[in-house]
Amino acid sequence: MAIQPWEEEANKAKQVLANSIPKQWMVPEDKLPPLEQLNVTEFPGKSGLLTDKELSITQTSATALVAAMGKGELTAEEVVVAFLKRATIGHQLLNFATEFMADDAIARAKELDGHFKKTGKLVGPLHGVPISVKEHIGLKGRICHTGYVAWIKNIAPEDALLVQLLKNAGAVFHVRTNQPQSLMHLDCNNNITGMTVNPYNRKLSPGGSSGGEGASMGFKCAPLGIGTDIGGSIRAPAAFNGAYGLRPTALRNPYDGIILAGDGQESIRCVVGPLAAQSVEDLDLFQKAVLDQEPWDIETSLVAMPWKKVEPKKDITVAIMWDDGVVHPHPPITRGLQFAKEKLQAAGIKVIDWEPFKHDHGWEIVSTLYFPDAAACQRGLIAESGEPLLPLTEWAFSYSKPQPISVTENWEYNVKREKYRADYHALMKERGVDFILSPTYVGVAAALGEPQYWGYTSIWNILDQPCVVFPTGLVQDPAIDKVDETYKPRSETDEREWKKYSPEKFEGAPIAVQLTGKHWHDEETVAAAKMISEIVRA
Amino acid sequence: MAIQPWEEEANKAKQVLANSIPKQWMVPEDKLPPLEQLNVTEFPGKSGLLTDKELSITQTSATALVAAMGKGELTAEEVVVAFLKRATIGHQLLNFATEFMADDAIARAKELDGHFKKTGKLVGPLHGVPISVKEHIGLKGRICHTGYVAWIKNIAPEDALLVQLLKNAGAVFHVRTNQPQSLMHLDCNNNITGMTVNPYNRKLSPGGSSGGEGASMGFKCAPLGIGTDIGGSIRAPAAFNGAYGLRPTALRNPYDGIILAGDGQESIRCVVGPLAAQSVEDLDLFQKAVLDQEPWDIETSLVAMPWKKVEPKKDITVAIMWDDGVVHPHPPITRGLQFAKEKLQAAGIKVIDWEPFKHDHGWEIVSTLYFPDAAACQRGLIAESGEPLLPLTEWAFSYSKPQPISVTENWEYNVKREKYRADYHALMKERGVDFILSPTYVGVAAALGEPQYWGYTSIWNILDQPCVVFPTGLVQDPAIDKVDETYKPRSETDEREWKKYSPEKFEGAPIAVQLTGKHWHDEETVAAAKMISEIVRA
């Protein structure tokens, strides 16, 4: 069969990736773990490909790396090279990257080292910290295709504002990461880079849409990454890969220069935020480094709200939402929440149950607002190149009404959304709840191509509440996380999701939870997540 | 001719007004100034209807009244009765009220006095301050028709959140005020209450849409009032009536319970804010009293941004926009700006010229976003009752595209709007400008039924920058403010507006100016306006 024009176009981007991979650090085929080895997280430590120092660097938090560089114990070049080596191996195993930027990253690291040598000072709070970045976040002079073949022709005229600010703070960008077609999957597959897989179990999805970021964090290809989230796209990848992720309240983090189909759609906002491989503290480091630069003085859409210093306090009430009332979570998730509850109670934190409030209503609002134009904009981009529509793209588009809604109907949904937000917030106050601890997803991860239920994450998008996802330290264990034989389906959707679980399928996947705070209380949520994750993981 | 059903309906609201007027304070017909007396601002002082103390109270700022009540020098009842008397006379002369609430106001004042007597303390920062309130701001159990006959059936289920917070702070609501049909005039006429006129010149408009508030401030029927503004509706009335007005940045002041056709339209937001009869300081008092109660914890749409204490500083750069590049202002406005410039320079403030930036482009965006549904929503309400469409309503509707725009087209306008905001802000920074001083309107006021050009106010709505309007202390003088014989029309619109000016027509109208600050810098703008207004008026 002759090659299709869309394939030719896709090959251009594939070639950029192929050319960019640092060949010197690639693992010879015969030294790679066999395909049937599902968990590859231990490979860097066991393969002898990284030195002990490199292994140690790549298992260190950004906060600790900056501290070490500030004392002259590490150079930025050592740090960047260590993560580049690990990322190169990671890409061979997981197919998570869309482009490496090794030469630029090393050159920048040398500059930083020069600055430190000359002045004895770090350039900024992220001096020498390698950050992986989701492909649709613009980098000057590079392709920004956002998962569409039609957009391979897009070359970003400049760095996204967030990237500029992170660079100012000393960060180094070494690798760009994969995302699904249309960005509207909780999976990570497209017609350009293909499917990214999960380092804990290569038959599982790394989540999406920031799936490349998830894999990057899970394999420790960077201490920090940048994802975006309109329905769970930071949080599902963080959860599936045993990493940390923050979905901030909308209009806090700078968004200029991030390319998304349907620009100007404001009823449900896509937000950008950090993922971290090692700790909640690193999420805080990232946020402070960005917001201390007052991005609202450039991007006037943003709210002029500095990142406050907030100390965690034990005098809080955490409510656990065991189930959203729509879809039952799988057994290991329930075990994770139970484990967290016991740890919190033992630490003297007040824990109560959270009765979910109209999550089906929330879903009706958010799913309509994702595609008020009946996904015409996204469908048009797919038609433009002729690339095949992937099943999960079609699935996401099916959320929309069959026909575009009118501006007037859109207004009605905005009104419903505002009322739902105010009601939910009032309920948290009425029940005396500061934070809600809940599943991030129905299961520990989805099998490749299978994630369909967004409810556990998208609910906080429509409510615009800040969330931090963190790993409990537990992993799925087929011997413990058996099928609950007493289960009775609540609905077709519930049954569909339940049937996706079998103990063997998810072996070794990390068990994560999601902590949600109140609208605008991002700092309080991060502070609480830091304390709670430390208690749970202790 | 038989009475139409819409007239019957309108009569219900008229009857509510008629019944509510405090008859005991009405001026006998033969004691009223003759119809040909245009300026009636001196009438309360010369008619002998108010005692000296009442006159003095009604010429005092809210800030000073609260201080006096806090020392026990005045009672809330005295204060409320004084303003009620003045408002009753004002209504006879200006037709500015839609409903009096004398009994409730006096009862509440007595409660406040009781509290003070018992505790020696004021209830809050607005203890005993009478506030007039635009009709479409909901008051529990009262009609809220928003200028539409069809909505006379609307009874507000509770007080608007802003009203609740002001009541908590000790404010007393004594009179509700008129607004135009559809709220989209810079004039004040509807088919229910009819036309409100300007106390400085009864052949002139009090402005709109908060025209009843403008007249209330101009005649000193209250020290503070509440208006709303989506295109100039607080600022034109403040300017036309020699009063003070603040248009805050959107999403700062609580908006719940304010009724507007097209709820859920978020592309260009209507904001609520204070007008003041006496000083900028009173605007600050109002804002602080409201935002200190953290309304964002109830109305989750709002930004969680406390009202900061900001001291005015002299080390600022004020740029004067003499002309918006679209429509030439009338001679007295230019004189007012020139006067302000000289006073500011004499006080050592740096003053430069402001070259306007694409105001025609700004108008194209804002005018499209006012009615993306081609005003179907507003037209439907007018058709529902069968009331006549007033000429200025038709004029406003003509801003819209002939057909409703799609959601996708709306997104494109949102993108244009955000870019324009960011570009304008960047230009202020690039030029080193802190504040822009400009006309509020093409002239000192409009003749009744004549205001058509919104550009000088609506530009700051699309840019979402905070503005304070204040009187220069000058008034139009036919002997000075002659027609400029060198004028050459720039366009049909420019010529139309220019032709509306003749020196005699605007005799005695106050000359006001508008100070605009940067997005979110409401406190800085109010602080600067306080200092600048004091310098200009000194």
Coordinates of N, CA, C and O in Angstrom, one line a residue, chain A residues 324-428:
Chain A
D324 N -17.7 7.9 43.9 CA -18.4 9.1 43.4 C -19.9 9.0 43.2 O -20.5 9.9 42.7
G325 N -20.4 7.8 43.5 CA -21.8 7.6 43.3 C -22.2 7.3 41.9 O -23.3 7.0 41.6
V326 N -21.2 7.3 41.0 CA -21.5 7.0 39.6 C -20.8 5.6 39.2 O -21.4 4.7 38.7
V327 N -19.5 5.6 39.5 CA -18.7 4.4 39.1 C -17.9 3.9 40.4 O -17.2 4.7 41.0
H328 N -18.1 2.6 40.7 CA -17.3 2.1 41.9 C -15.8 2.0 41.5 O -15.5 1.5 40.5
P329 N -14.9 2.5 42.4 CA -13.5 2.3 42.2 C -13.1 0.8 42.3 O -13.8 0.0 43.0
H330 N -12.0 0.4 41.7 CA -11.5 -0.9 41.8 C -10.9 -1.2 43.2 O -10.5 -0.3 43.9
P331 N -10.8 -2.5 43.6 CA -10.4 -2.9 44.9 C -9.1 -2.2 45.4 O -9.0 -1.8 46.5
P332 N -8.0 -2.2 44.6 CA -6.8 -1.6 45.1 C -6.9 -0.1 45.5 O -6.3 0.4 46.4
I333 N -7.8 0.6 44.8 CA -8.0 2.0 45.1 C -8.7 2.2 46.5 O -8.3 3.0 47.3
T334 N -9.7 1.3 46.7 CA -10.3 1.3 48.0 C -9.3 1.0 49.1 O -9.3 1.6 50.2
R335 N -8.5 0.0 48.8 CA -7.4 -0.3 49.8 C -6.5 0.9 50.1 O -6.1 1.1 51.2
G336 N -6.2 1.6 49.0 CA -5.3 2.7 49.2 C -5.9 3.8 50.1 O -5.3 4.4 51.0
L337 N -7.2 4.0 49.9 CA -7.9 5.0 50.7 C -8.0 4.6 52.1 O -7.8 5.4 53.1
Q338 N -8.3 3.3 52.3 CA -8.4 2.8 53.7 C -7.0 2.9 54.4 O -7.0 3.3 55.6
F339 N -6.0 2.6 53.7 CA -4.6 2.7 54.2 C -4.3 4.1 54.6 O -3.8 4.4 55.7
A340 N -4.7 5.1 53.7 CA -4.4 6.5 54.0 C -5.2 6.9 55.2 O -4.7 7.6 56.1
K341 N -6.5 6.5 55.3 CA -7.3 6.8 56.4 C -6.7 6.4 57.8 O -6.6 7.2 58.7
E342 N -6.2 5.1 57.8 CA -5.6 4.6 59.1 C -4.4 5.4 59.5 O -4.2 5.8 60.6
K343 N -3.6 5.7 58.5 CA -2.4 6.5 58.7 C -2.7 7.9 59.2 O -2.1 8.4 60.2
L344 N -3.7 8.5 58.6 CA -4.0 9.9 59.0 C -4.6 9.9 60.4 O -4.3 10.7 61.3
Q345 N -5.5 8.9 60.7 CA -6.1 8.9 62.0 C -5.0 8.6 63.1 O -5.0 9.2 64.1
A346 N -4.1 7.7 62.8 CA -3.0 7.4 63.7 C -2.2 8.7 64.0 O -1.6 8.8 65.1
A347 N -2.1 9.6 63.0 CA -1.3 10.8 63.1 C -2.2 11.9 63.8 O -1.7 13.0 63.9
G348 N -3.4 11.6 64.1 CA -4.2 12.6 64.8 C -5.0 13.5 63.9 O -5.5 14.6 64.4
I349 N -5.1 13.2 62.6 CA -5.8 14.0 61.7 C -7.3 13.6 61.7 O -7.6 12.4 61.7
K350 N -8.2 14.5 61.8 CA -9.6 14.2 61.8 C -10.0 13.8 60.4 O -9.8 14.5 59.4
V351 N -10.6 12.6 60.3 CA -11.0 12.0 59.0 C -12.5 11.6 59.1 O -12.9 11.0 60.0
I352 N -13.3 12.1 58.1 CA -14.7 11.7 58.0 C -15.0 11.2 56.6 O -14.1 11.3 55.8
D353 N -16.2 10.8 56.4 CA -16.6 10.3 55.0 C -17.2 11.5 54.2 O -17.8 12.4 54.8
W354 N -16.9 11.5 52.9 CA -17.5 12.5 52.0 C -18.6 11.9 51.2 O -18.3 10.9 50.4
E355 N -19.8 12.4 51.3 CA -20.9 11.9 50.5 C -20.8 12.8 49.2 O -21.0 14.0 49.3
P356 N -20.6 12.2 48.1 CA -20.5 13.0 46.8 C -21.8 13.7 46.5 O -22.9 13.3 46.9
F357 N -21.7 14.9 45.9 CA -22.8 15.7 45.6 C -23.1 15.9 44.1 O -22.3 16.6 43.4
K358 N -24.0 15.2 43.6 CA -24.5 15.3 42.2 C -23.3 15.2 41.2 O -23.2 16.1 40.3
H359 N -22.5 14.2 41.3 CA -21.4 14.1 40.3 C -21.9 13.8 38.9 O -21.2 14.2 37.9
D360 N -23.0 13.2 38.8 CA -23.6 13.0 37.5 C -24.0 14.3 36.8 O -23.8 14.5 35.6
H361 N -24.6 15.2 37.6 CA -24.9 16.5 37.2 C -23.6 17.3 36.7 O -23.6 17.9 35.7
G362 N -22.6 17.2 37.5 CA -21.3 17.8 37.2 C -20.8 17.3 35.9 O -20.3 18.1 35.0
W363 N -20.9 16.0 35.7 CA -20.4 15.4 34.4 C -21.2 15.9 33.2 O -20.7 16.2 32.2
E364 N -22.5 16.1 33.4 CA -23.4 16.5 32.3 C -22.9 17.9 31.9 O -22.8 18.3 30.7
I365 N -22.6 18.8 32.9 CA -22.1 20.1 32.6 C -20.8 20.1 31.9 O -20.6 20.6 30.8
V366 N -19.8 19.4 32.5 CA -18.4 19.5 32.0 C -18.3 18.8 30.6 O -17.7 19.3 29.7
S367 N -19.0 17.7 30.4 CA -18.9 17.0 29.1 C -19.5 17.8 28.0 O -19.0 17.8 26.9
T368 N -20.6 18.6 28.3 CA -21.2 19.5 27.3 C -20.2 20.6 27.0 O -20.0 21.0 25.8
L369 N -19.6 21.1 28.0 CA -18.7 22.3 27.8 C -17.4 21.9 27.2 O -16.7 22.8 26.6
Y370 N -17.0 20.7 27.1 CA -15.7 20.3 26.4 C -15.9 20.6 24.9 O -14.9 21.0 24.3
F371 N -17.0 20.3 24.4 CA -17.2 20.4 22.9 C -18.5 21.1 22.6 O -19.4 20.5 21.9
P372 N -18.7 22.4 22.9 CA -19.9 23.0 22.6 C -20.1 23.2 21.1 O -21.3 23.3 20.6
D373 N -19.1 23.0 20.3 CA -19.2 23.1 18.9 C -19.3 21.7 18.3 O -19.1 21.5 17.1
A374 N -19.7 20.7 19.1 CA -19.8 19.3 18.7 C -18.4 18.8 18.2 O -18.4 18.0 17.2
A375 N -17.4 19.4 18.7 CA -16.0 19.0 18.4 C -15.7 19.3 16.9 O -14.8 18.7 16.3
A376 N -16.4 20.2 16.3 CA -16.1 20.6 14.9 C -14.7 21.0 14.7 O -14.1 20.7 13.7
C377 N -14.2 21.8 15.7 CA -12.8 22.3 15.6 C -11.8 21.1 15.5 O -10.9 21.1 14.7
Q378 N -12.0 20.2 16.4 CA -11.1 19.0 16.5 C -11.3 18.1 15.3 O -10.3 17.6 14.7
R379 N -12.5 17.8 15.0 CA -12.8 17.0 13.8 C -12.2 17.6 12.5 O -11.7 16.9 11.7
G380 N -12.3 18.9 12.4 CA -11.8 19.6 11.3 C -10.3 19.4 11.1 O -9.7 19.2 10.0
L381 N -9.6 19.4 12.3 CA -8.1 19.2 12.2 C -7.7 17.8 11.8 O -6.7 17.6 11.1
I382 N -8.5 16.9 12.2 CA -8.3 15.5 11.9 C -8.6 15.3 10.4 O -7.8 14.7 9.6
A383 N -9.7 15.8 9.9 CA -10.0 15.7 8.5 C -9.0 16.4 7.6 O -8.7 16.0 6.5
E384 N -8.4 17.5 8.1 CA -7.5 18.3 7.3 C -6.3 17.5 6.8 O -5.9 17.6 5.7
S385 N -5.8 16.6 7.7 CA -4.6 15.8 7.3 C -5.1 14.4 6.8 O -4.3 13.8 6.1
G386 N -6.3 14.0 7.1 CA -6.7 12.7 6.6 C -6.2 11.6 7.6 O -6.4 10.4 7.3
E387 N -5.6 11.9 8.7 CA -5.2 10.9 9.6 C -6.4 10.1 10.2 O -7.5 10.7 10.3
P388 N -6.2 8.9 10.6 CA -7.3 8.1 11.1 C -7.7 8.7 12.5 O -6.9 9.1 13.3
L389 N -9.0 8.6 12.7 CA -9.6 9.0 14.0 C -9.4 7.9 15.0 O -9.9 6.8 14.7
L390 N -8.7 8.1 16.1 CA -8.4 7.0 17.0 C -9.7 6.7 17.8 O -10.5 7.6 18.1
P391 N -9.9 5.4 18.3 CA -11.1 5.1 19.0 C -11.3 6.0 20.2 O -12.5 6.4 20.5
L392 N -10.3 6.3 21.0 CA -10.5 7.1 22.2 C -10.8 8.5 21.8 O -11.4 9.3 22.6
T393 N -10.4 9.0 20.7 CA -10.8 10.3 20.2 C -12.3 10.4 19.9 O -13.0 11.2 20.4
E394 N -12.7 9.3 19.2 CA -14.1 9.2 18.9 C -14.9 9.1 20.2 O -16.0 9.7 20.3
W395 N -14.4 8.4 21.1 CA -15.1 8.2 22.4 C -15.2 9.6 23.1 O -16.3 9.9 23.6
A396 N -14.2 10.4 23.1 CA -14.2 11.7 23.8 C -15.2 12.6 23.0 O -16.1 13.3 23.6
F397 N -15.2 12.6 21.7 CA -16.1 13.4 20.9 C -17.6 13.0 21.2 O -18.5 13.9 21.1
S398 N -17.8 11.8 21.6 CA -19.1 11.3 21.8 C -19.7 12.0 23.1 O -20.9 11.9 23.3
Y399 N -18.9 12.6 23.9 CA -19.4 13.3 25.0 C -20.3 14.5 24.6 O -21.2 14.9 25.3
S400 N -20.0 15.0 23.4 CA -20.6 16.3 23.0 C -22.1 16.0 22.6 O -22.5 14.9 22.3
K401 N -22.9 17.1 22.6 CA -24.2 17.0 22.0 C -24.0 16.7 20.5 O -23.0 17.1 19.9
P402 N -25.0 16.2 19.9 CA -24.9 15.8 18.4 C -24.7 17.0 17.5 O -24.0 16.9 16.5
Q403 N -25.3 18.1 17.9 CA -25.1 19.4 17.1 C -24.5 20.4 18.0 O -24.6 20.4 19.2
P404 N -23.8 21.4 17.3 CA -23.2 22.5 18.1 C -24.3 23.2 18.9 O -25.4 23.3 18.5
I405 N -24.0 23.6 20.2 CA -25.0 24.4 20.9 C -24.8 25.8 20.6 O -23.8 26.2 20.0
S406 N -25.9 26.6 20.8 CA -25.8 28.0 20.5 C -25.1 28.8 21.7 O -24.9 28.2 22.8
V407 N -24.8 30.0 21.4 CA -24.2 30.9 22.4 C -25.1 30.9 23.6 O -24.7 30.8 24.8
T408 N -26.4 31.0 23.4 CA -27.4 31.1 24.4 C -27.4 29.9 25.3 O -27.5 29.9 26.5
E409 N -27.3 28.7 24.6 CA -27.3 27.5 25.4 C -26.0 27.4 26.2 O -26.0 26.9 27.3
N410 N -24.9 27.8 25.6 CA -23.6 27.9 26.3 C -23.8 28.7 27.6 O -23.3 28.3 28.7
W411 N -24.5 29.8 27.5 CA -24.7 30.7 28.7 C -25.4 29.9 29.8 O -25.1 30.0 31.0
E412 N -26.4 29.1 29.4 CA -27.2 28.4 30.4 C -26.3 27.4 31.1 O -26.4 27.2 32.3
Y413 N -25.4 26.7 30.4 CA -24.4 25.8 31.0 C -23.5 26.6 31.9 O -23.1 26.1 33.0
N414 N -23.1 27.8 31.5 CA -22.2 28.6 32.4 C -22.9 28.8 33.8 O -22.3 28.8 34.8
V415 N -24.2 29.2 33.7 CA -25.0 29.4 34.9 C -25.1 28.2 35.8 O -24.8 28.3 37.0
K416 N -25.3 27.1 35.1 CA -25.4 25.8 35.9 C -24.0 25.5 36.6 O -24.0 25.0 37.7
R417 N -23.0 25.7 35.8 CA -21.6 25.5 36.3 C -21.4 26.4 37.6 O -20.9 25.9 38.6
E418 N -21.7 27.7 37.5 CA -21.4 28.5 38.6 C -22.2 28.1 39.8 O -21.8 28.2 41.0
K419 N -23.5 27.7 39.6 CA -24.3 27.3 40.7 C -23.8 26.0 41.3 O -23.7 25.9 42.6
Y420 N -23.3 25.1 40.5 CA -22.8 23.9 41.0 C -21.5 24.1 41.9 O -21.3 23.6 42.9
R421 N -20.7 25.0 41.4 CA -19.5 25.4 42.1 C -19.8 26.0 43.5 O -19.2 25.6 44.5
A422 N -20.7 26.9 43.5 CA -21.1 27.6 44.7 C -21.7 26.6 45.7 O -21.4 26.6 46.9
D423 N -22.6 25.7 45.2 CA -23.2 24.7 46.0 C -22.2 23.7 46.6 O -22.3 23.4 47.8
Y424 N -21.3 23.3 45.8 CA -20.3 22.3 46.3 C -19.5 23.0 47.4 O -19.2 22.4 48.4
H425 N -19.1 24.2 47.1 CA -18.2 24.9 48.1 C -19.0 25.1 49.4 O -18.4 24.9 50.5
A426 N -20.3 25.5 49.3 CA -21.1 25.7 50.5 C -21.2 24.4 51.3 O -21.2 24.4 52.5
L427 N -21.3 23.3 50.6 CA -21.4 22.0 51.2 C -20.1 21.6 52.0 O -20.2 21.1 53.1
M428 N -19.0 21.9 51.4 CA -17.7 21.7 52.1 C -17.7 22.5 53.4 O -17.3 22.0 54.5

